[in-house]
Amino acid sequence: MSKTPQTSRRQALKFLSTPLMLPLGGLGASLSLTACGGGDDDFPAPTPVPVPVNYVSAAFTAMAALDLSKPAAMATTTVASTLDVSLSNGSKQSFKLAYQAFFLTGDAVPDGKGGTIQAGSYYDINNKPIIDTTVAGKDRQFFSDSPDGTSLLSVANPTVTGIKGKAVFAVVQFEYTTWAQDGKTDMYGKLPSPIAVLTLDQDQTTGKLSLVKYHNVDTSSANGLWITCGSSLSPWGTHLSSEEYEPDAFTIASNTMFKAFSKNLFGDETKANPYHYGHMPEVTVNPDGTGSIKKHYCLGRISHELIEVMPDKRTAIMGDDATNGGFFMFVADKEADLSAGTLYVAKVGAGFSIDPAAAGAALTWIKLGSATSAEIKKLADTLKPTDIMDVATVDPKDASFTKIYFSGKVQWVKLKPGMEKAAAFLETHRYAALMGGSMAFTKMEGTTVNIKDKIAYSALQNMQSSMVKGNAANNPDYGVVIDKTVNAGAVLAHTLSGGQKDTAGAAISSEWVPSLTKALLVGEDIAADALGNLANPDKIGAPDNLKFSEKLRTLFIGEDSGYHVNNFVWAYNVDTKVLSRLVSMPSGAEATGLGVVDDLNGWTYITSNFQHPGDWSASLHSKVQATLDPLVRANYKDRFGAAVGYLTAEATSIKLNKL
């Protein structure tokens, strides 16, 4: 049995501390063994030489899926997993994991000015609170039950006061709110998504993060935000947000949700322009804990779920949370600047399969166009959809129209002369189909990258309709065809390569181009089990968020499942191929806000939020709802609140050796 190295209490705490924050970049400095040499009567004993003890690998021990024998655990965020770390001297350290929330939405949190602000609150274009008046005599500001994308980062020379350790920051976006307080008025998509910068005090002894300031970012310069979902941290330290389910400009006059959005944002249901939404916002954190935002219009107007920028700081691959969605790539003209570049859509070659043992399918790339954000913003300001193309939903019997598949249905489109650039960046889904892109994926959501192995990963929350042979939305010419629906979804792995050319023969200026795609992990649909699960609870179910840790060699997967009674966060070790369940979210809630930072002032962090606890589905939750609903309501503000937080380790699981 290996001995645990002797260290000082401070050194040991930095390695073993309460949060799951291992100083993986500097274990040699934190831990050391003493190698003692022999001596004789003539010579003094040599001075002991420190032998560094280095991090070697990590593995997670999974928790079991919950059942009604522990209803309280099913109604909250429950962690019963461990992290086992192997060291170079043969010893191991084991950490029992736990969850720590910064706040629940709706909480009063510090504003950094001696007062408080309500977390997750909504504001109009003039930064005035948006008030929920659906219950007479109980007016209150709307707040979200659906926190989502989160980025944890640092900035140079922070100036926030009241910090005892080091200041770090988190950017948190709030996707939507499910219901007004009357519990009857559906609010999905009807409010402009807020986004906040949290200033956190990082304890340098334990790594613990404490909220000291909450700042609501002014989004008026970006015309407000529309349904912000997944996010990522850029290689240059900014928060890359999203706007999913871009509103269809051709049917906007009958879109009551968009009219309500416009009314709540501008006070006028006709003022919001659909072409201003469905883009990629970027948030920069300032040293004083505030933030600024800009919206990039040149990355395509798609159902942006999550973007991942490669280490070259130019190449970005994007999730497209749509039916008849595509796999899109953007190559920026300059490093760390997404305001200009070239947009591509993938064409999937022969051999696409959801069998992880299959060889996979080649990917080639169709150039859709090159543009700057400024020129596309100008087009968005001035053009109507009929200026760009004609769209028919019934066959016009006109050879000048092209049949495409759009949002699960067949359409016929004809481009107006000279409108290629406008179509590429404002009607991206239709134009990508017109250009021959493989517009067949369903709900391609999270994306992330394994830099060492040059592999990117994409989550398919479900594999339905447009992916399934014989379905009315499936076009076999797109190359994406599976034999049957898999509601439980899959994770795809994409080989990244240099030296690639687009389908016109022009070189693609990137060494990080996806060139082959294959299945990595696939869920399994089942008949309802004793708890009500409709997907195997021991496999992934409707994967959504993805993040990869280079240090831990682990792909983290968060679920957005209508098929697991409790959604989970998983860890998949890409070397050992072991899938481990880490966290169980409150029943009815979606796992969101997944993020991994391998080294933030020497600590490693995993962020995780959840949305809409107790969002019951009769087909899934009929066996648990009666028991769990009162518990969830008691925990989460009558189901209106949701948590923003991170994964830590329990202090009680840590034993320090005496010196």
Short mmCIF file of C-alpha atoms in Angstrom, two decimals, residues 9-315:
data_model
loop_
_atom_site.label_atom_id
_atom_site.label_comp_id
_atom_site.label_asym_id
_atom_site.label_seq_id
_atom_site.Cartn_x
_atom_site.Cartn_y
_atom_site.Cartn_z
CA ARG A 9 -1.67 21.88 5.92
CA ARG A 10 -1.85 24.74 3.42
CA GLN A 11 -0.23 22.69 0.65
CA ALA A 12 -2.47 19.73 1.35
CA LEU A 13 -5.58 21.89 1.35
CA LYS A 14 -4.72 23.29 -2.04
CA PHE A 15 -4.52 19.74 -3.36
CA LEU A 16 -7.36 18.20 -1.38
CA SER A 17 -9.57 21.23 -0.78
CA THR A 18 -13.31 21.32 -0.45
CA PRO A 19 -14.08 22.37 -4.01
CA LEU A 20 -13.18 19.93 -6.76
CA MET A 21 -10.26 22.09 -7.74
CA LEU A 22 -7.05 20.20 -8.10
CA PRO A 23 -3.91 22.23 -8.89
CA LEU A 24 -3.27 19.94 -11.84
CA GLY A 25 -0.78 22.29 -13.39
CA GLY A 26 1.43 22.45 -10.32
CA LEU A 27 1.34 19.32 -8.23
CA GLY A 28 5.09 19.09 -8.30
CA ALA A 29 5.30 22.29 -6.32
CA SER A 30 2.55 21.31 -3.94
CA LEU A 31 3.47 17.77 -3.07
CA SER A 32 6.89 16.22 -2.48
CA LEU A 33 8.41 13.08 -1.09
CA THR A 34 11.71 13.02 0.73
CA ALA A 35 14.43 10.67 -0.53
CA CYS A 36 16.89 9.95 2.31
CA GLY A 37 20.45 8.71 1.64
CA GLY A 38 22.57 6.60 4.02
CA GLY A 39 25.60 7.86 5.99
CA ASP A 40 28.54 6.68 8.10
CA ASP A 41 30.49 7.90 11.05
CA ASP A 42 32.86 9.99 8.91
CA PHE A 43 30.33 11.97 6.88
CA PRO A 44 27.13 13.78 7.86
CA ALA A 45 23.90 12.52 6.35
CA PRO A 46 23.08 14.26 3.09
CA THR A 47 20.30 16.78 2.98
CA PRO A 48 17.02 15.11 1.97
CA VAL A 49 16.18 15.74 -1.69
CA PRO A 50 12.53 16.52 -2.46
CA VAL A 51 11.04 14.14 -4.98
CA PRO A 52 8.15 15.76 -6.84
CA VAL A 53 4.85 13.93 -6.90
CA ASN A 54 2.96 14.66 -10.10
CA TYR A 55 -0.58 14.17 -11.27
CA VAL A 56 -0.87 11.14 -13.56
CA SER A 57 -4.54 10.49 -14.25
CA ALA A 58 -8.05 10.76 -12.88
CA ALA A 59 -11.08 8.51 -12.93
CA PHE A 60 -14.63 9.01 -11.73
CA THR A 61 -16.55 6.41 -9.75
CA ALA A 62 -20.19 6.56 -10.79
CA MET A 63 -23.22 7.10 -8.61
CA ALA A 64 -26.29 4.92 -9.04
CA ALA A 65 -29.46 6.22 -10.64
CA LEU A 66 -32.01 7.31 -8.05
CA ASP A 67 -35.45 5.85 -7.37
CA LEU A 68 -38.42 6.54 -5.09
CA SER A 69 -36.73 4.87 -2.13
CA LYS A 70 -34.99 8.28 -1.83
CA PRO A 71 -37.58 10.82 -2.95
CA ALA A 72 -35.79 13.78 -1.33
CA ALA A 73 -32.69 13.00 -3.40
CA MET A 74 -34.75 12.87 -6.59
CA ALA A 75 -36.17 16.32 -5.83
CA THR A 76 -32.84 18.12 -5.61
CA THR A 77 -29.34 18.14 -7.08
CA THR A 78 -27.79 14.93 -5.80
CA VAL A 79 -24.17 13.84 -6.07
CA ALA A 80 -22.90 10.46 -4.87
CA SER A 81 -19.88 10.05 -7.15
CA THR A 82 -16.16 10.29 -6.46
CA LEU A 83 -13.04 11.43 -8.26
CA ASP A 84 -9.98 9.21 -7.85
CA VAL A 85 -6.63 10.81 -8.68
CA SER A 86 -3.51 8.74 -9.36
CA LEU A 87 -0.12 10.24 -8.51
CA SER A 88 3.34 9.49 -9.85
CA ASN A 89 4.46 7.82 -6.60
CA GLY A 90 1.74 5.19 -6.96
CA SER A 91 -0.59 6.72 -4.38
CA LYS A 92 -4.18 7.80 -4.94
CA GLN A 93 -6.41 10.50 -3.58
CA SER A 94 -10.18 10.08 -3.56
CA PHE A 95 -12.68 12.95 -3.47
CA LYS A 96 -16.36 12.52 -2.65
CA LEU A 97 -18.15 15.03 -4.84
CA ALA A 98 -20.89 17.51 -3.94
CA TYR A 99 -22.79 20.42 -5.50
CA GLN A 100 -22.55 24.05 -4.44
CA ALA A 101 -24.95 26.72 -5.71
CA PHE A 102 -24.04 30.39 -6.03
CA PHE A 103 -27.74 31.23 -5.88
CA LEU A 104 -31.23 30.23 -6.91
CA THR A 105 -32.83 32.47 -9.51
CA GLY A 106 -35.11 34.93 -7.78
CA ASP A 107 -32.73 35.30 -4.83
CA ALA A 108 -31.61 38.74 -3.70
CA VAL A 109 -27.87 38.81 -4.42
CA PRO A 110 -25.24 41.55 -3.86
CA ASP A 111 -25.02 44.20 -6.57
CA GLY A 112 -21.52 45.34 -5.53
CA LYS A 113 -22.84 48.74 -4.48
CA GLY A 114 -24.06 47.85 -1.01
CA GLY A 115 -27.50 46.79 -2.23
CA THR A 116 -29.06 43.75 -3.83
CA ILE A 117 -30.45 42.69 -7.20
CA GLN A 118 -32.77 39.82 -8.07
CA ALA A 119 -30.86 37.02 -9.79
CA GLY A 120 -32.07 36.07 -13.25
CA SER A 121 -34.31 39.12 -13.66
CA TYR A 122 -35.62 40.48 -16.96
CA TYR A 123 -35.17 43.99 -18.35
CA ASP A 124 -36.44 45.81 -21.43
CA ILE A 125 -34.44 47.69 -24.05
CA ASN A 126 -34.17 50.67 -21.67
CA ASN A 127 -32.98 48.45 -18.80
CA LYS A 128 -36.27 48.84 -16.96
CA PRO A 129 -37.63 45.83 -15.06
CA ILE A 130 -40.24 43.73 -16.88
CA ILE A 131 -43.08 43.08 -14.43
CA ASP A 132 -45.24 39.98 -14.10
CA THR A 133 -48.80 41.20 -13.45
CA THR A 134 -50.61 37.88 -13.89
CA VAL A 135 -51.58 37.58 -10.21
CA ALA A 136 -53.66 40.50 -8.94
CA GLY A 137 -51.97 42.42 -6.14
CA LYS A 138 -48.73 40.43 -6.42
CA ASP A 139 -46.83 42.21 -9.16
CA ARG A 140 -43.19 41.17 -9.28
CA GLN A 141 -40.29 41.38 -11.68
CA PHE A 142 -40.02 38.37 -13.96
CA PHE A 143 -37.07 36.10 -13.21
CA SER A 144 -35.88 33.06 -15.10
CA ASP A 145 -36.25 29.43 -14.08
CA SER A 146 -33.82 28.44 -16.85
CA PRO A 147 -30.20 29.48 -16.36
CA ASP A 148 -28.01 28.04 -19.06
CA GLY A 149 -24.55 28.72 -20.54
CA THR A 150 -21.86 29.66 -18.02
CA SER A 151 -18.22 30.71 -18.51
CA LEU A 152 -15.73 30.91 -15.64
CA LEU A 153 -12.74 33.17 -16.32
CA SER A 154 -10.26 35.71 -15.04
CA VAL A 155 -9.25 39.16 -16.30
CA ALA A 156 -6.09 41.16 -15.81
CA ASN A 157 -5.96 43.72 -12.99
CA PRO A 158 -9.48 43.35 -11.56
CA THR A 159 -10.75 46.35 -9.62
CA VAL A 160 -13.77 44.96 -7.75
CA THR A 161 -13.62 45.85 -4.06
CA GLY A 162 -14.31 43.49 -1.17
CA ILE A 163 -12.19 40.62 -2.51
CA LYS A 164 -10.18 38.76 0.12
CA GLY A 165 -8.61 36.17 -2.17
CA LYS A 166 -8.53 36.62 -5.94
CA ALA A 167 -11.30 37.93 -8.14
CA VAL A 168 -12.63 35.56 -10.78
CA PHE A 169 -15.72 36.02 -12.90
CA ALA A 170 -18.57 33.97 -14.27
CA VAL A 171 -20.81 34.97 -17.16
CA VAL A 172 -24.23 33.35 -16.86
CA GLN A 173 -27.06 33.56 -19.39
CA PHE A 174 -30.71 32.84 -18.76
CA GLU A 175 -32.44 31.11 -21.65
CA TYR A 176 -36.12 31.74 -20.88
CA THR A 177 -38.76 31.47 -18.18
CA THR A 178 -41.37 28.75 -18.45
CA TRP A 179 -44.46 30.25 -16.82
CA ALA A 180 -45.71 33.51 -15.43
CA GLN A 181 -46.46 33.40 -11.71
CA ASP A 182 -50.09 32.46 -12.34
CA GLY A 183 -48.79 29.08 -13.50
CA LYS A 184 -50.98 29.29 -16.62
CA THR A 185 -49.42 31.89 -18.89
CA ASP A 186 -46.76 30.32 -21.09
CA MET A 187 -43.75 32.66 -21.26
CA TYR A 188 -41.36 30.62 -23.40
CA GLY A 189 -39.55 32.92 -25.85
CA LYS A 190 -41.64 35.94 -24.89
CA LEU A 191 -39.00 37.73 -22.80
CA PRO A 192 -35.56 39.05 -23.86
CA SER A 193 -32.91 36.77 -22.40
CA PRO A 194 -30.84 38.39 -19.62
CA ILE A 195 -27.14 37.77 -19.15
CA ALA A 196 -25.10 38.52 -16.03
CA VAL A 197 -21.51 38.84 -14.87
CA LEU A 198 -20.81 37.37 -11.43
CA THR A 199 -17.77 38.51 -9.48
CA LEU A 200 -16.54 35.66 -7.31
CA ASP A 201 -14.04 35.72 -4.46
CA GLN A 202 -11.66 32.77 -4.90
CA ASP A 203 -10.26 31.61 -1.56
CA GLN A 204 -6.58 30.87 -2.16
CA THR A 205 -6.44 28.25 0.59
CA THR A 206 -9.46 26.20 -0.38
CA GLY A 207 -10.35 27.38 -3.88
CA LYS A 208 -13.92 28.06 -2.75
CA LEU A 209 -15.85 30.61 -4.81
CA SER A 210 -18.14 33.14 -3.09
CA LEU A 211 -20.43 35.59 -4.88
CA VAL A 212 -19.66 39.23 -4.11
CA LYS A 213 -21.26 41.04 -7.05
CA TYR A 214 -23.98 40.39 -9.64
CA HIS A 215 -24.07 42.69 -12.67
CA ASN A 216 -26.82 42.60 -15.29
CA VAL A 217 -25.28 43.23 -18.72
CA ASP A 218 -26.89 45.94 -20.85
CA THR A 219 -27.89 44.15 -24.08
CA SER A 220 -29.58 47.13 -25.75
CA SER A 221 -26.69 47.64 -28.19
CA ALA A 222 -27.40 44.11 -29.48
CA ASN A 223 -31.16 44.73 -29.79
CA GLY A 224 -31.68 42.42 -26.83
CA LEU A 225 -31.09 38.66 -26.84
CA TRP A 226 -33.31 35.87 -28.11
CA ILE A 227 -33.40 32.45 -26.34
CA THR A 228 -29.77 32.20 -25.24
CA CYS A 229 -28.92 28.55 -24.72
CA GLY A 230 -25.46 26.91 -24.58
CA SER A 231 -22.20 28.85 -24.40
CA SER A 232 -18.45 28.42 -24.39
CA LEU A 233 -15.36 30.23 -23.21
CA SER A 234 -13.31 31.54 -26.13
CA PRO A 235 -9.53 30.90 -26.19
CA TRP A 236 -9.09 34.65 -25.62
CA GLY A 237 -11.27 34.72 -22.51
CA THR A 238 -14.66 35.98 -23.68
CA HIS A 239 -18.09 34.39 -23.27
CA LEU A 240 -19.54 33.10 -26.55
CA SER A 241 -23.30 33.03 -26.21
CA SER A 242 -26.07 31.82 -28.55
CA GLU A 243 -29.51 32.58 -29.95
CA GLU A 244 -31.38 29.41 -30.90
CA TYR A 245 -34.53 28.76 -32.93
CA GLU A 246 -34.11 31.80 -35.14
CA PRO A 247 -37.56 33.28 -35.87
CA ASP A 248 -38.67 32.58 -39.44
CA ALA A 249 -38.84 35.96 -41.17
CA PHE A 250 -41.28 34.63 -43.79
CA THR A 251 -43.97 33.78 -41.21
CA ILE A 252 -43.21 36.48 -38.66
CA ALA A 253 -46.57 38.23 -39.07
CA SER A 254 -48.35 35.24 -37.52
CA ASN A 255 -45.70 34.51 -34.86
CA THR A 256 -47.47 35.41 -31.61
CA MET A 257 -44.45 34.46 -29.50
CA PHE A 258 -42.21 36.88 -31.39
CA LYS A 259 -44.83 39.61 -31.10
CA ALA A 260 -44.90 39.12 -27.32
CA PHE A 261 -41.08 39.20 -27.26
CA SER A 262 -41.13 42.49 -29.16
CA LYS A 263 -43.80 43.93 -26.86
CA ASN A 264 -41.87 43.03 -23.71
CA LEU A 265 -38.56 44.26 -25.12
CA PHE A 266 -39.59 47.42 -26.99
CA GLY A 267 -43.12 48.10 -25.78
CA ASP A 268 -44.30 47.53 -29.37
CA GLU A 269 -45.12 44.11 -30.80
CA THR A 270 -44.09 45.14 -34.32
CA LYS A 271 -40.73 46.79 -33.61
CA ALA A 272 -38.42 43.76 -33.26
CA ASN A 273 -36.76 42.72 -36.52
CA PRO A 274 -36.46 38.91 -36.92
CA TYR A 275 -33.19 39.31 -38.80
CA HIS A 276 -31.60 40.73 -35.64
CA TYR A 277 -31.99 37.36 -33.88
CA GLY A 278 -30.47 33.95 -34.44
CA HIS A 279 -26.87 35.15 -34.25
CA MET A 280 -23.86 34.68 -31.95
CA PRO A 281 -23.37 37.24 -29.15
CA GLU A 282 -20.00 37.68 -27.42
CA VAL A 283 -19.59 39.10 -23.89
CA THR A 284 -16.38 40.70 -22.66
CA VAL A 285 -15.88 41.04 -18.90
CA ASN A 286 -14.39 44.28 -17.63
CA PRO A 287 -12.01 44.54 -14.63
CA ASP A 288 -14.74 46.19 -12.53
CA GLY A 289 -17.06 43.20 -12.87
CA THR A 290 -19.28 44.70 -15.55
CA GLY A 291 -19.62 43.37 -19.07
CA SER A 292 -20.13 44.54 -22.63
CA ILE A 293 -21.75 42.68 -25.51
CA LYS A 294 -21.55 42.58 -29.28
CA LYS A 295 -23.53 40.39 -31.64
CA HIS A 296 -21.73 38.76 -34.58
CA TYR A 297 -23.90 38.59 -37.69
CA CYS A 298 -21.42 36.76 -39.94
CA LEU A 299 -21.51 33.29 -38.35
CA GLY A 300 -24.80 32.37 -39.97
CA ARG A 301 -28.35 32.87 -38.78
CA ILE A 302 -29.11 29.40 -37.47
CA SER A 303 -30.38 27.79 -34.29
CA HIS A 304 -27.17 28.60 -32.45
CA GLU A 305 -26.83 26.23 -29.50
CA LEU A 306 -23.15 26.17 -28.71
CA ILE A 307 -20.03 27.29 -30.55
CA GLU A 308 -16.51 25.98 -29.94
CA VAL A 309 -13.44 27.86 -31.19
CA MET A 310 -10.40 25.75 -31.95
CA PRO A 311 -6.92 26.47 -30.54
CA ASP A 312 -5.99 28.45 -33.66
CA LYS A 313 -8.41 31.13 -32.39
CA ARG A 314 -9.95 31.31 -35.87
CA THR A 315 -11.86 28.10 -36.61
#
